[in-house]
Coordinates of C-alpha atoms in Angstrom, one line a residue:
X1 CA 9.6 50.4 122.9
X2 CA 11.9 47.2 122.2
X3 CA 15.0 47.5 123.8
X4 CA 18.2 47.5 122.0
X5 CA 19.4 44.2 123.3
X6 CA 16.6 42.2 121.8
X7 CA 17.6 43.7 118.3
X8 CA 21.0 42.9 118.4
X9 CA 20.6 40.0 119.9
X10 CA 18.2 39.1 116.5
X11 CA 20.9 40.5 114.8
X12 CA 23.5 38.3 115.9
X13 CA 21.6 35.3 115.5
X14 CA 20.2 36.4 111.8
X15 CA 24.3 36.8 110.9
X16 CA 25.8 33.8 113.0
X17 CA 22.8 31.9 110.1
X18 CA 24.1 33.3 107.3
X19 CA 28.1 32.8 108.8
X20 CA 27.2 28.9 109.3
X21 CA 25.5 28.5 105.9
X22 CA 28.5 30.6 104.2
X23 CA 31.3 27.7 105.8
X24 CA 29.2 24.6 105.2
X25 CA 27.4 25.5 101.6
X26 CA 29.1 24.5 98.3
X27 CA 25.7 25.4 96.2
X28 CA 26.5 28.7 94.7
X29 CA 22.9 29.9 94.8
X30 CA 23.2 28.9 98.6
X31 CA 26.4 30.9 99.8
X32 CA 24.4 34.0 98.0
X33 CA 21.7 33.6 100.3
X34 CA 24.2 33.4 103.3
X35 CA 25.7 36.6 102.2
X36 CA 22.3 38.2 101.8
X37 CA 21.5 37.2 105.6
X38 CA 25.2 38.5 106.3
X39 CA 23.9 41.4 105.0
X40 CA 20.2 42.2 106.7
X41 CA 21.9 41.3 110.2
X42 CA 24.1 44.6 109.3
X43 CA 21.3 46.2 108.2
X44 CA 19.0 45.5 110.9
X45 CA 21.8 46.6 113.3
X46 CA 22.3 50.1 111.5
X47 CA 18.5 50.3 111.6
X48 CA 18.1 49.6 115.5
X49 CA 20.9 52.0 116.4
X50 CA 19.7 54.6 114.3
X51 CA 15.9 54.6 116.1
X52 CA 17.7 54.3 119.1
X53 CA 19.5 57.3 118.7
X54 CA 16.5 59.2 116.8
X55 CA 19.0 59.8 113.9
X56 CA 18.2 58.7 110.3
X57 CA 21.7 58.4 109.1
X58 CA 22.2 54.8 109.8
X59 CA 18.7 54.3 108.2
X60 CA 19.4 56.3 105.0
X61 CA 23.4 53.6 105.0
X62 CA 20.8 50.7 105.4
X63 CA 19.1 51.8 102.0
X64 CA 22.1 52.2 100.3
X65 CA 23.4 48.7 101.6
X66 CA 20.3 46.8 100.6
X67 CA 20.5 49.0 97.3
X68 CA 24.3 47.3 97.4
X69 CA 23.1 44.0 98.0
X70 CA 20.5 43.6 95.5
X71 CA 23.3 44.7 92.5
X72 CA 26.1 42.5 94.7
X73 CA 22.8 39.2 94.2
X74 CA 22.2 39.8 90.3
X75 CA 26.0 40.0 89.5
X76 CA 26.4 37.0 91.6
X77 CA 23.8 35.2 89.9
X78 CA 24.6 36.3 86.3
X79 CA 28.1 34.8 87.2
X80 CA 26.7 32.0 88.1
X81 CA 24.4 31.5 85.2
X82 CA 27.4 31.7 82.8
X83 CA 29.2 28.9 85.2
X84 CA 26.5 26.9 84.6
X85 CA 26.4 27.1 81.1
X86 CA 30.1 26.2 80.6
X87 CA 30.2 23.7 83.6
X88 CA 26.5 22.5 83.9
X89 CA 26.7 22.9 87.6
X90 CA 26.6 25.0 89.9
X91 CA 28.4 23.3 92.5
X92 CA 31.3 25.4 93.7
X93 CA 33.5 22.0 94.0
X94 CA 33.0 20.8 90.8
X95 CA 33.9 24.6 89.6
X96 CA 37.9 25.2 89.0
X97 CA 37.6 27.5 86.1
X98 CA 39.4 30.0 88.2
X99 CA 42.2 28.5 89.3
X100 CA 45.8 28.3 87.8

């Protein structure tokens, strides 16, 4: 069996990824992806404690999360579609629709 260290440590590098990518990006389709990572680094931690403790409750929340995450990506996108149609870009500097 593969000890929980090696998971989290997998983990942790998988969401320190998506963190980096998250603070640097400006491409909207880009700080989605970053989120998504975000997002299977919780995931895969749920998973590995919940085989670790032979309980299928964190595996059942990790269904429900990527379940979360793929509605949380199409919103994201669609949003981003309709940017891109009023702004022709999808650069998140260029974007100030949303500000005062």
């Amino acid at each position: 069996m593969i000890p929980i260290a090696l998971y989290l440590a997998v983990s942790a590098i998988i969401f320190s990824i998506g963190l980096y990518g998250l603070m640097t990006q400006r491409s909207g389709i880009r700080i989605l992806m970053c989120v998504e990572l975000m997002l299977n680094a919780a995931n895969l931690n749920l998973v590995a404690f919940s085989s670790y403790h032979h309980d299928l409750t964190g595996q059942v929340f990790a269904l429900f999360s990527i379940a979360l995450a793929a509605c949380e990506a199409a919103i994201g996108f669609a949003i981003l579609m309709a940017l891109y149609r009023l702004k022709d870009t999808i650069s998140l500097d260029h974007i100030n629709i949303l500000r005062w």
